Coordinates of C-alpha atoms (C1' of nucleotides) in Angstrom, one line a residue:
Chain E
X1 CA -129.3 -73.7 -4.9
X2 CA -127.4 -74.2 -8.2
X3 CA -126.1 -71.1 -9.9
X4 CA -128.9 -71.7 -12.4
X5 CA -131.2 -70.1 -10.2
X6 CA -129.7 -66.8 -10.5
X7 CA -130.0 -64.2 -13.2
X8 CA -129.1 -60.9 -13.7
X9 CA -132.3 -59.3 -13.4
X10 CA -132.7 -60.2 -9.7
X11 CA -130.9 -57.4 -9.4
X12 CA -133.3 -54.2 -9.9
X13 CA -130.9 -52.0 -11.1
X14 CA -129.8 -54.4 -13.4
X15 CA -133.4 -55.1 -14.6
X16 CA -134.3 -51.5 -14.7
X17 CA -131.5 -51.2 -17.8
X18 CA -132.9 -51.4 -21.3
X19 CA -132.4 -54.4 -23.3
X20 CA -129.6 -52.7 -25.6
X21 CA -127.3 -52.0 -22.0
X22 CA -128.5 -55.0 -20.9
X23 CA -127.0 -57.1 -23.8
X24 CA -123.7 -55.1 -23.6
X25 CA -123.1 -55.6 -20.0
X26 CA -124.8 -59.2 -19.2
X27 CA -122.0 -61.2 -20.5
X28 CA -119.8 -59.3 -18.0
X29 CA -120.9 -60.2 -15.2
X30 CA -120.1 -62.8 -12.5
X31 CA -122.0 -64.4 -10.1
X32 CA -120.6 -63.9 -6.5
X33 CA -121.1 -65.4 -3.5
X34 CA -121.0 -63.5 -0.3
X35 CA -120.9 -65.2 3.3
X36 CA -121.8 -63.5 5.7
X37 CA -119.4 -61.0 7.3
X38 CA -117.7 -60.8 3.6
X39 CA -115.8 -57.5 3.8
X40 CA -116.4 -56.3 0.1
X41 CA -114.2 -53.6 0.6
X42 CA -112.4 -51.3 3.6
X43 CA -112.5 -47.6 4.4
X44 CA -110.1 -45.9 1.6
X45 CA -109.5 -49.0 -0.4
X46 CA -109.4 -48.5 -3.7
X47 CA -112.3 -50.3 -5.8
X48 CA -112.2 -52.6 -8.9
X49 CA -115.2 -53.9 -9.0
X50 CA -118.9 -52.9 -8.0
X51 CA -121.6 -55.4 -6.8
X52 CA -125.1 -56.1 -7.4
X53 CA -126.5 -58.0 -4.9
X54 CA -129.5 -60.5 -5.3
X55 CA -130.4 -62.6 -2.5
X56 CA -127.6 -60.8 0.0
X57 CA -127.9 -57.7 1.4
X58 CA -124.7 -55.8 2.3
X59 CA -124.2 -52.9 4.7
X60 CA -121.8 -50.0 4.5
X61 CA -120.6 -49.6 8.0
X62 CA -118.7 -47.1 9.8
X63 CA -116.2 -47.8 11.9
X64 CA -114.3 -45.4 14.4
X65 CA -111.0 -44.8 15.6
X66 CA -111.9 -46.5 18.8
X67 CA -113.9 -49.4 17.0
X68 CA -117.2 -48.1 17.4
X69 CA -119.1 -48.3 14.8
X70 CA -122.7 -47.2 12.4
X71 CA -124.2 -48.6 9.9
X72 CA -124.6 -45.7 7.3
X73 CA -127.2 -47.5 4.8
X74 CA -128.1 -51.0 3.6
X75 CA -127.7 -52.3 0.1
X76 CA -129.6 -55.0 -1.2
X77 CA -131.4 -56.5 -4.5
X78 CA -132.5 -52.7 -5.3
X79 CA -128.9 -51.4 -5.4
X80 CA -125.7 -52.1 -6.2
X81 CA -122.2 -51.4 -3.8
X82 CA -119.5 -49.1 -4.6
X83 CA -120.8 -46.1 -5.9
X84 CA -118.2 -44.0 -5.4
X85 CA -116.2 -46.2 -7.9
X86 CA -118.1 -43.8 -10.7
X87 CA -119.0 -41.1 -8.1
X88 CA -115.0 -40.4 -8.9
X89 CA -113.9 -41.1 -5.6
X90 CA -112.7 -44.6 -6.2
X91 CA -112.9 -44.8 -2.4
X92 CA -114.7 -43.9 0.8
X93 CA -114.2 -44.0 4.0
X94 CA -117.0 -46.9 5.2
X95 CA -116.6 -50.4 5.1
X96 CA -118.9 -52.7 2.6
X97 CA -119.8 -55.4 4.8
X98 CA -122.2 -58.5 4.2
X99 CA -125.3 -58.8 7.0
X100 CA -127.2 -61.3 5.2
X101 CA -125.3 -64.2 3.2
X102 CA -126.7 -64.5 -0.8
X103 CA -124.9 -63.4 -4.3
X104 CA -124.2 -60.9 -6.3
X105 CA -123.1 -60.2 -9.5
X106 CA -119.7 -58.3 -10.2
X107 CA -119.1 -56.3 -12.6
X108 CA -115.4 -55.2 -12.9
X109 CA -114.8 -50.8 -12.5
X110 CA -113.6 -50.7 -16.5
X111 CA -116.4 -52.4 -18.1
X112 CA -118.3 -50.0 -16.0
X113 CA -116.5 -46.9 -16.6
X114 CA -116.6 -48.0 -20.3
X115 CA -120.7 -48.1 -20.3
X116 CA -120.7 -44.9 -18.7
X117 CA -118.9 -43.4 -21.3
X118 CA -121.6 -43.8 -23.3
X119 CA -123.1 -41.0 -21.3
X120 CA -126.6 -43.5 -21.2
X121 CA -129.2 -44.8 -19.1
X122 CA -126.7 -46.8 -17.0
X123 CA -125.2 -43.3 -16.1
X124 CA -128.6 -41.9 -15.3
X125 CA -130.0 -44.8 -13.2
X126 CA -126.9 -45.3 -11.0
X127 CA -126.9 -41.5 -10.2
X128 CA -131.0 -41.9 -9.3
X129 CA -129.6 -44.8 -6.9
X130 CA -127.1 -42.9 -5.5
X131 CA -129.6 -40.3 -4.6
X132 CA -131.4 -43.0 -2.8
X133 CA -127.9 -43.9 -0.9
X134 CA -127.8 -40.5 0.0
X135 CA -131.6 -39.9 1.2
X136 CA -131.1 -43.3 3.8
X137 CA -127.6 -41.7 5.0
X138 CA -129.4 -38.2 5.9
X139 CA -132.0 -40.2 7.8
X140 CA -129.9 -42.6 9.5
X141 CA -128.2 -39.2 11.1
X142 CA -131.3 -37.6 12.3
X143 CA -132.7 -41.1 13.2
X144 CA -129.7 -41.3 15.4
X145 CA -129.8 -37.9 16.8
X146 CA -133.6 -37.7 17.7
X147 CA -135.4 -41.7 18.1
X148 CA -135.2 -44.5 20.3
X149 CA -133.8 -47.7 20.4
X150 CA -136.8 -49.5 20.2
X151 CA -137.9 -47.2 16.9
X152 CA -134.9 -47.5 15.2
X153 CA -134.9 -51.4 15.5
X154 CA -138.4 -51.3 14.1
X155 CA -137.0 -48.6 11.5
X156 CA -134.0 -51.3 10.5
X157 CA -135.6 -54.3 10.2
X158 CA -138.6 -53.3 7.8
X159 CA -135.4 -51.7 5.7
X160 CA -133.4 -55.0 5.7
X161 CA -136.5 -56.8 5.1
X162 CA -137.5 -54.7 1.9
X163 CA -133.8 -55.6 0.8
X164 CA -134.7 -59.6 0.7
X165 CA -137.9 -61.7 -0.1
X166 CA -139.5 -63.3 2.7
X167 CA -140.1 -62.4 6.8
X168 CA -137.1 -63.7 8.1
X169 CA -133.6 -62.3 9.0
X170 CA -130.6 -64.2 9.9
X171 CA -129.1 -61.6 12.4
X172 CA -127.8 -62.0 15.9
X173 CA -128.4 -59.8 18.6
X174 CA -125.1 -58.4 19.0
X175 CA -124.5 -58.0 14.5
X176 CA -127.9 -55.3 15.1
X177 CA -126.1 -53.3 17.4
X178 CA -123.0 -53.1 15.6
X179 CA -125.3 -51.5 12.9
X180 CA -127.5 -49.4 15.0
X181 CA -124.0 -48.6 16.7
X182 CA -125.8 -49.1 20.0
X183 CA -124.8 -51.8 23.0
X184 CA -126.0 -55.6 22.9
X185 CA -128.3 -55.5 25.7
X186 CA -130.2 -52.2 24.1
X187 CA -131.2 -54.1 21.4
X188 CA -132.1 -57.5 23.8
X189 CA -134.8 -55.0 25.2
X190 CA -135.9 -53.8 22.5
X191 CA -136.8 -57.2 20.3
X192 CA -138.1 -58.1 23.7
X193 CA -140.1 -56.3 23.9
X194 CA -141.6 -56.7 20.0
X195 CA -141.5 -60.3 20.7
X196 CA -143.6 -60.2 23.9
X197 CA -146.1 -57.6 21.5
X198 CA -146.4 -60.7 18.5
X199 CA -144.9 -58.4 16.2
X200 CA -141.8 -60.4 15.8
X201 CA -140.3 -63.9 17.0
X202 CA -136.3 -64.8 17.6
X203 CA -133.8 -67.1 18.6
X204 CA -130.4 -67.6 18.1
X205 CA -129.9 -65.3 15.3
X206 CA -133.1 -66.6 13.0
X207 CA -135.6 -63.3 13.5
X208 CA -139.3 -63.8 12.1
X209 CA -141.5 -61.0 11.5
X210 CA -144.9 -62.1 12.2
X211 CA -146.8 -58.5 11.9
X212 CA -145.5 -56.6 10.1
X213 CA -148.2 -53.6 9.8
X214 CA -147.8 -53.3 13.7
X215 CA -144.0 -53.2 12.9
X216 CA -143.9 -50.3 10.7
X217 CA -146.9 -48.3 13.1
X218 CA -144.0 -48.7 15.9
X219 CA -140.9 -47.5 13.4
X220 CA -140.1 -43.9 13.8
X221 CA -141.1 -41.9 10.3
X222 CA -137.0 -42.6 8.6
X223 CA -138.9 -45.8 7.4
X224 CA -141.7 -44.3 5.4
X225 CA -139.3 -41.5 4.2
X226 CA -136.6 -43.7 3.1
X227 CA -138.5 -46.0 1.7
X228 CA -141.3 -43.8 -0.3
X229 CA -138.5 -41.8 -1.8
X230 CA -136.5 -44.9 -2.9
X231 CA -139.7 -46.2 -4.8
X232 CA -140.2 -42.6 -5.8
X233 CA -136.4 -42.5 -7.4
X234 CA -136.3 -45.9 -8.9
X235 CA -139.6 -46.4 -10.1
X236 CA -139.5 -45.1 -13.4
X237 CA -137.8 -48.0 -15.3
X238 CA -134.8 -46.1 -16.5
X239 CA -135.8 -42.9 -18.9
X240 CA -132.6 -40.9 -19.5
X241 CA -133.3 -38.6 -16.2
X242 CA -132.0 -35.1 -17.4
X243 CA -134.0 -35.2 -20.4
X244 CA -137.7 -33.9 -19.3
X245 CA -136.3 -30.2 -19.5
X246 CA -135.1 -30.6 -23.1
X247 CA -138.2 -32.2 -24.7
X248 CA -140.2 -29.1 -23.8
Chain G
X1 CA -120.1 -4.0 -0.9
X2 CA -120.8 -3.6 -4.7
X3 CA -121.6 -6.7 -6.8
X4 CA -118.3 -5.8 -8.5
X5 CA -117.0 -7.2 -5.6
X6 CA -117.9 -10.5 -6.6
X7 CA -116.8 -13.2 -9.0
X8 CA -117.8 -16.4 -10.4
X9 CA -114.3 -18.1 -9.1
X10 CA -115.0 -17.2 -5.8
X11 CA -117.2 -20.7 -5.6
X12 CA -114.4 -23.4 -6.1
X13 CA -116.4 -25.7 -8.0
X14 CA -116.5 -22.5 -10.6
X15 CA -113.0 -22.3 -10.4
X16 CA -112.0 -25.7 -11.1
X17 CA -113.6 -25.6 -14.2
X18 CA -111.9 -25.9 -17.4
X19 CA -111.9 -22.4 -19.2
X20 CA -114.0 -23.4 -22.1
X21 CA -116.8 -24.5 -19.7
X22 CA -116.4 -21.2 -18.0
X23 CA -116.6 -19.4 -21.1
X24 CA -120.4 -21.2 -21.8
X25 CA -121.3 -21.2 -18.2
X26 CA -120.7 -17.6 -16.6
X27 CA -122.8 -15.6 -18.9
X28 CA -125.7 -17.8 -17.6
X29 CA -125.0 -17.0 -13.8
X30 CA -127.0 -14.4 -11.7
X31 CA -125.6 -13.1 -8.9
X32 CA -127.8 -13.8 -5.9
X33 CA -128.1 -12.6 -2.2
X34 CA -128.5 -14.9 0.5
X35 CA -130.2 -13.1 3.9
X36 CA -129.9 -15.3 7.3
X37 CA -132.5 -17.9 7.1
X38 CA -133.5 -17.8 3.7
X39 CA -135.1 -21.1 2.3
X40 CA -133.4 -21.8 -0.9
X41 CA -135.4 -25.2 -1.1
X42 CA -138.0 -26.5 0.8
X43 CA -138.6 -30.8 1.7
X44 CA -139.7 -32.2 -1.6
X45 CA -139.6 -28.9 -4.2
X46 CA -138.8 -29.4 -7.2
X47 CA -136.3 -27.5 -7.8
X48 CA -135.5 -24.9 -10.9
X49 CA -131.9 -24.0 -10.0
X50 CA -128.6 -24.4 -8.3
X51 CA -126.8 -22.0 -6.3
X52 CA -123.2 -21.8 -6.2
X53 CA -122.3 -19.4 -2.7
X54 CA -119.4 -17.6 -2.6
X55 CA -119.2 -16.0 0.7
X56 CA -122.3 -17.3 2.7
X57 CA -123.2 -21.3 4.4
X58 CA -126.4 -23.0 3.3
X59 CA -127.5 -25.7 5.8
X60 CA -129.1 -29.2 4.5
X61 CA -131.6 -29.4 7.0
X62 CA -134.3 -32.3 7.6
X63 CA -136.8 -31.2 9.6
X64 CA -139.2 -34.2 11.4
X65 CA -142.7 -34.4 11.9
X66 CA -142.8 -33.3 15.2
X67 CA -140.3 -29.8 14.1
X68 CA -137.1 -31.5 15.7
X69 CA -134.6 -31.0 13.2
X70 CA -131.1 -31.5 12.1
X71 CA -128.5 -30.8 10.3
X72 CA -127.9 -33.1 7.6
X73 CA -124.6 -31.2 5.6
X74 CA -123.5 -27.9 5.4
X75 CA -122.5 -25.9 2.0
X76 CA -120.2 -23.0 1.4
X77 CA -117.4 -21.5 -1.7
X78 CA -116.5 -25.2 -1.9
X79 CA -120.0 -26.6 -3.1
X80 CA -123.3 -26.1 -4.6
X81 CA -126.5 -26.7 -3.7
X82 CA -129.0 -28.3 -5.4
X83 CA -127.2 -31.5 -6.5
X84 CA -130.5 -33.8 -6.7
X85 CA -131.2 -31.6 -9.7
X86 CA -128.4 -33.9 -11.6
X87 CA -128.6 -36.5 -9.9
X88 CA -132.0 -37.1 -11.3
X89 CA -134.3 -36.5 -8.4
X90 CA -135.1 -33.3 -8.8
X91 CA -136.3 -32.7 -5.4
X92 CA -134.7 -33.9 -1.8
X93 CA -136.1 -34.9 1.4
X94 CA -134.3 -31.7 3.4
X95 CA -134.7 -27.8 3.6
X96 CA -131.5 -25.7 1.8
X97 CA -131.6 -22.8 4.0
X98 CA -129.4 -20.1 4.6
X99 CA -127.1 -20.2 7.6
X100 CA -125.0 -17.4 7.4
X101 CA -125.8 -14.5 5.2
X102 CA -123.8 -13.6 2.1
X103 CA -123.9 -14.4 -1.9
X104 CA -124.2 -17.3 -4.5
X105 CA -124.5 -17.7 -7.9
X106 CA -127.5 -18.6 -9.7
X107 CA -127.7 -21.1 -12.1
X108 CA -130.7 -22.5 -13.6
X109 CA -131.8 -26.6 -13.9
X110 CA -131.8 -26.1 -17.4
X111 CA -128.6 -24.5 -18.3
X112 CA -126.9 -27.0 -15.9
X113 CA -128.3 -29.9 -17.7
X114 CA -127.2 -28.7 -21.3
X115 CA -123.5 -28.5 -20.7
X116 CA -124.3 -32.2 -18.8
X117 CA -125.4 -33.3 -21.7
X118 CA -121.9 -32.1 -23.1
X119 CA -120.9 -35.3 -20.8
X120 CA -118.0 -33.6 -20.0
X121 CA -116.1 -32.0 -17.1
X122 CA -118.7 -30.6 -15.4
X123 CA -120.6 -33.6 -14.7
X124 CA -117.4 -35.1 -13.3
X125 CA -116.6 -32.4 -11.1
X126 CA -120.1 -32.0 -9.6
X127 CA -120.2 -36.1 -9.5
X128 CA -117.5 -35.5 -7.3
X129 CA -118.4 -33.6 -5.1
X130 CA -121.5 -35.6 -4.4
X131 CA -119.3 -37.7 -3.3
X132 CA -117.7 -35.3 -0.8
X133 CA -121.4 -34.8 0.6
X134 CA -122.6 -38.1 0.8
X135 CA -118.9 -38.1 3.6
X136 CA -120.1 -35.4 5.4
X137 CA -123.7 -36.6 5.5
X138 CA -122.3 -40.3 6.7
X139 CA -119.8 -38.7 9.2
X140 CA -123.2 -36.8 10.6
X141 CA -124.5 -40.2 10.9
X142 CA -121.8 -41.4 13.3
X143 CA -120.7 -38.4 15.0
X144 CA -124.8 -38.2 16.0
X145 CA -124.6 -41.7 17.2
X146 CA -121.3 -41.7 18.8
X147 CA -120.0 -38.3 20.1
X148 CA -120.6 -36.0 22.7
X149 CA -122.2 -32.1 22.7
X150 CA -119.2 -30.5 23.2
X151 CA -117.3 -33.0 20.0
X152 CA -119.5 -31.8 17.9
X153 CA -119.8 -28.2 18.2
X154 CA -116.1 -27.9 18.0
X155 CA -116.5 -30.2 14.6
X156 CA -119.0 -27.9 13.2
X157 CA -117.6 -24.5 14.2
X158 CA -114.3 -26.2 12.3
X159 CA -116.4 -26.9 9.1
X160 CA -118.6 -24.2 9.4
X161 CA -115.0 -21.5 9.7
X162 CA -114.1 -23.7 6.3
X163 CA -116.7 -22.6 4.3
X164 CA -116.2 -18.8 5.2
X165 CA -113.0 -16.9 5.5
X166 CA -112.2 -15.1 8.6
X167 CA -112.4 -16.8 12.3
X168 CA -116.1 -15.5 12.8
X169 CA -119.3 -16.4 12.5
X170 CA -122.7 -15.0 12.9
X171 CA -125.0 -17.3 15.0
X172 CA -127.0 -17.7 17.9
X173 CA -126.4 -20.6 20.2
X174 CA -129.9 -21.2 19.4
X175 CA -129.3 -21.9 15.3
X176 CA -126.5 -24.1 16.4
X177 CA -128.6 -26.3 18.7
X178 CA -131.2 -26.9 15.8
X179 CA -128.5 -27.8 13.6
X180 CA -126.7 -30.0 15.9
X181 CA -130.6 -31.2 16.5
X182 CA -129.7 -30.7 20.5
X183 CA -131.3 -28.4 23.2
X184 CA -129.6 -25.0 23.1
X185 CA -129.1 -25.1 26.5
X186 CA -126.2 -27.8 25.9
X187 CA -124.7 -25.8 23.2
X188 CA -124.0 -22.8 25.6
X189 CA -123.0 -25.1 28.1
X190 CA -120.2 -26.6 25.6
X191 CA -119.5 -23.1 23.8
X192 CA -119.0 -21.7 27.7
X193 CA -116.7 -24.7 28.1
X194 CA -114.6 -23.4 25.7
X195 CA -114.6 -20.0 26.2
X196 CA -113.4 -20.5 29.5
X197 CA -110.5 -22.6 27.7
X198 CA -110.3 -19.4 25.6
X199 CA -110.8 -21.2 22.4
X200 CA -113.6 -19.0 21.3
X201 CA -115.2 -15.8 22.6
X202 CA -118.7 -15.1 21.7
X203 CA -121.6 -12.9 22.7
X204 CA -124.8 -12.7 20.9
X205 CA -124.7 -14.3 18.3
X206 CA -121.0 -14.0 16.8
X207 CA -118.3 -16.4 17.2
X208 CA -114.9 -15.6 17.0
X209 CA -112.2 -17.9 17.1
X210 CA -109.3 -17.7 19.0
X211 CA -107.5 -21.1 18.8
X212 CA -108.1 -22.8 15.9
X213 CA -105.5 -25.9 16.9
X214 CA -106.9 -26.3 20.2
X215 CA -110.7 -26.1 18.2
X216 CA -109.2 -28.9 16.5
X217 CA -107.5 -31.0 18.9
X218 CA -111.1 -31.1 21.0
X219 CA -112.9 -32.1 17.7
X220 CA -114.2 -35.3 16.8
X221 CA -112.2 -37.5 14.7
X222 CA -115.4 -36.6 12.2
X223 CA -113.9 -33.2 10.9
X224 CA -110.5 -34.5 9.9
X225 CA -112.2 -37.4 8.3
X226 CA -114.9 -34.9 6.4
X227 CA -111.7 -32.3 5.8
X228 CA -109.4 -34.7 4.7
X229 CA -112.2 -36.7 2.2
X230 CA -113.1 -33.3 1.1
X231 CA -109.6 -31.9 0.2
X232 CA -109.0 -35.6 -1.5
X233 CA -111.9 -35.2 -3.9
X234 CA -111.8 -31.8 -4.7
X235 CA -107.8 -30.7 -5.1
X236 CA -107.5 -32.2 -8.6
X237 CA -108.9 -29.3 -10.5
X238 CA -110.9 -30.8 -12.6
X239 CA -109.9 -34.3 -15.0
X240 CA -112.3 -36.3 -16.4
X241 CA -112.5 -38.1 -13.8
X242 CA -113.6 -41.7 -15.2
X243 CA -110.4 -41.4 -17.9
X244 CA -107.8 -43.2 -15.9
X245 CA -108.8 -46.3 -17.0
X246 CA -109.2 -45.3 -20.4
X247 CA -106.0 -43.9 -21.2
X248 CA -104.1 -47.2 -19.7
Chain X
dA1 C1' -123.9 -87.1 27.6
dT2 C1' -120.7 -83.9 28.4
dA3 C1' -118.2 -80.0 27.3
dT4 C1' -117.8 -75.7 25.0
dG5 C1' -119.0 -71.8 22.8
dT6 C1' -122.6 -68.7 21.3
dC7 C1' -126.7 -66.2 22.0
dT8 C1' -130.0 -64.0 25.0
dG9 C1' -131.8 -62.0 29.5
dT10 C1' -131.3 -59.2 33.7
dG11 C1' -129.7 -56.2 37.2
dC12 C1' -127.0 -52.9 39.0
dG13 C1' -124.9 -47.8 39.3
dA14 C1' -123.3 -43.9 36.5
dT15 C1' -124.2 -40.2 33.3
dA16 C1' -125.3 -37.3 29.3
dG17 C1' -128.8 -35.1 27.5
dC18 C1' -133.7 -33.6 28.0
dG19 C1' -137.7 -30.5 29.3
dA20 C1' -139.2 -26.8 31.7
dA21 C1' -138.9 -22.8 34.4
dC22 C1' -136.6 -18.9 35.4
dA23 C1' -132.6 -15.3 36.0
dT24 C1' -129.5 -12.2 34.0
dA25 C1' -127.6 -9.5 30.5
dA26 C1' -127.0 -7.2 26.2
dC27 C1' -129.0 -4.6 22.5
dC28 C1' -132.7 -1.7 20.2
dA29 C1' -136.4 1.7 19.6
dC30 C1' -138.4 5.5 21.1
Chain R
dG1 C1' -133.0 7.3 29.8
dT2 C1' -137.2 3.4 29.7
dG3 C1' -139.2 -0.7 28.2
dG4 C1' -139.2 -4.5 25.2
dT5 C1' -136.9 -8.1 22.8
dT6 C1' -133.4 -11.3 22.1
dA7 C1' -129.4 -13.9 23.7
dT8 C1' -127.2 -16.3 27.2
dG9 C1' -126.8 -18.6 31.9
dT10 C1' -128.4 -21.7 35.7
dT11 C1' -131.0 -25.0 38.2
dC12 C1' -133.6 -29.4 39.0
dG13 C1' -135.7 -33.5 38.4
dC14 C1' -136.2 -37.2 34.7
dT15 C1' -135.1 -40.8 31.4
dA16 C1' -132.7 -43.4 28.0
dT17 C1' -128.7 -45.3 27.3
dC18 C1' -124.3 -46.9 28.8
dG19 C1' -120.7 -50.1 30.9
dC20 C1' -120.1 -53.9 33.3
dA21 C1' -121.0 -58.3 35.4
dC22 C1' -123.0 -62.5 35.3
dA23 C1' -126.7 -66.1 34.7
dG24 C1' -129.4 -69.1 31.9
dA25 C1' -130.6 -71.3 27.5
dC26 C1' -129.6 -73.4 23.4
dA27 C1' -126.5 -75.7 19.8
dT28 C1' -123.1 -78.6 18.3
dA29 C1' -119.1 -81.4 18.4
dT30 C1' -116.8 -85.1 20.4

DNA sequence: ATATGTCTGTGCGATAGCGAACATAACCAC
DNA sequence: GTGGTTATGTTCGCTATCGCACAGACATAT
């Protein structure tokens, strides 16, 4: 539990960098801790810093006029949070908000910006990420327009899961429907139901997934797509990602 | 009717650009008609060039396993389509097809990724609007979750009247429906809705609008979000956009 | 051990949207 | 014109989800 235990290549993005970025940018960074519920930053704040978690998994979250609110996509040890910082935005209107407790290292927007301006691999591989950020938004709106409850529980805890080590989720009842922007007593019915099946086992906020094959044969197909493109996008270390057309 | 008709600055990312880039850029462009329902990409192609439309909408579609589909974004003068081309992915998850007829501009991968290599203003300018996708994209998300039939067609006949010039469209109740990803007999009960209000007045397959502030006041909070991130990201010409920092 | 708050389960009635089947109405080709 | 095709309108029963209300179960502090 000492900070000892952490390192910046817990992060995958982080890891991914070759060992020239790696040695510029290291130093940089700070360890962060983020409790849970950690608002990392609001809807049209302007960013300083970006975040790359390890053990934590953040989740930009939507939240309406009326206080409704959607979880747009999850962020974990494959990603960082606050792309639009070098998207050019500097802001966006979603909320970076932490689901699952853990660390994260900070890096500060300049040293950032100043890496990028290198025009490198760290440009490259955060732009393959983003792409990844993008495909889980796309299917989080059809997921919400066209499957059930019961599928898109299935569908978000395999993708929190991938996000962390281990089969286990700290996550009330009510924090999952906040997310899946549906009521409480949807999602009571729905882990019910995967309870009473084996596949998973709750209680007060401490989920265990105890079958996980059976899990991901009930998800709707946004799982498979979302995750097989992310592995797809950030599998290749880090290869400078415009270059294929110009070796020819 | 003539090609003569057309230029380059119609498409606003063309526009914005700095003359210099123009100068490199416009010789390389192909002028390029878009017929209704044209597939400009399919799920997973890789894909060979962008397309830059001038007076015509290109719908983001994802398309299920089962055919449900919907609409994930929609592109018109403001945009381009094709951005997973720089974003290093090369191929997307979702269909590009055409959604109202018209024009774009043709630009291939490979010409696009030399003057990115340039690291200049045109990788800014397309980072940003990325970033003014990946909003519309999440406010799909929540406005699929959240908000009723009739919310939404007024949000997308408001976007949809954005990308065009004029107050009509071209399209059936029944293309709306698979964008929206809803049963076309809802869309004619929410377009008859408000032609009764006299909003609109339609009849097979064209649109006209009549009352663009009452269109607007029966929206969605999702359009103003989208139009206002939009407008944000995209009104500074063009600016390095990772400079600020820099010049401090 | 008791009290208090948090988490989970359940049971209503209400409703938006679905799926299917079918009716009308506009346009087009010949 | 006539007939065929495409676009729109209407109905009906069905289901998932909602909103609300409340009950039990567990956890922790005092």
């Amino acid at each position: 539990m000492t900070q000892h235990n952490f390192h910046p290549e817990q992060n995958h993005l982080l890891r991914a960098l070759p060992a020239e970025v790696q040695t510029r940018l290291f130093p940089h960074l700070k360890l962060f801790p983020l409790p849970l519920g950690k608002v990392l930053y609001e809807s049209g704040d302007t960013m300083n810093h970006v975040y790359f978690p390890i053990d934590s998994i953040v989740s930009l979250l939507y939240v309406m006029l009326n206080g409704a609110s959607a979880e747009i996509s999850v962020v974990g040890k494959e990603g960082l949070v606050g792309v639009s910082l070098f998207m050019g935005g500097e802001s966006t209107p979603s909320r970076a908000i932490v689901q699952s407790a853990g660390h994260a290292w900070q890096l500060s927007g300049a040293r950032l910006k100043e890496e990028f301006n290198r025009h490198g691999d760290l440009l490259f591989l955060m732009l393959r990420y983003t792409q990844s950020l993008i495909t889980q938004m796309a299917q989080t709106a059809v997921c919400n327009r066209h499957h059930a409850i019961d599928q898109q529980l299935c569908r978000w805890l395999l993708l929190s899961l991938d996000r962390l080590s281990g089969n286990q989720l700290t996550m009330t009842q009510e924090l999952i429907a906040n997310m899946l922007g549906v009521r409480r007593e949807g999602v009571t019915e729905a882990a019910s139901k995967l309870q009473k099946l084996g596949v998973i086992e709750y209680s007060r906020g401490k989920i265990t997934v105890l079958d996980r094959p059976t899990l991901e044969s009930l998800s709707c197909e946004c799982y498979a797509v979302v995750r097989r493109e992310t592995d797809r996008l950030l599998s290749y270390p880090v290869g400078p990602v415009l270059s294929p057309t110009f070796t020819a």
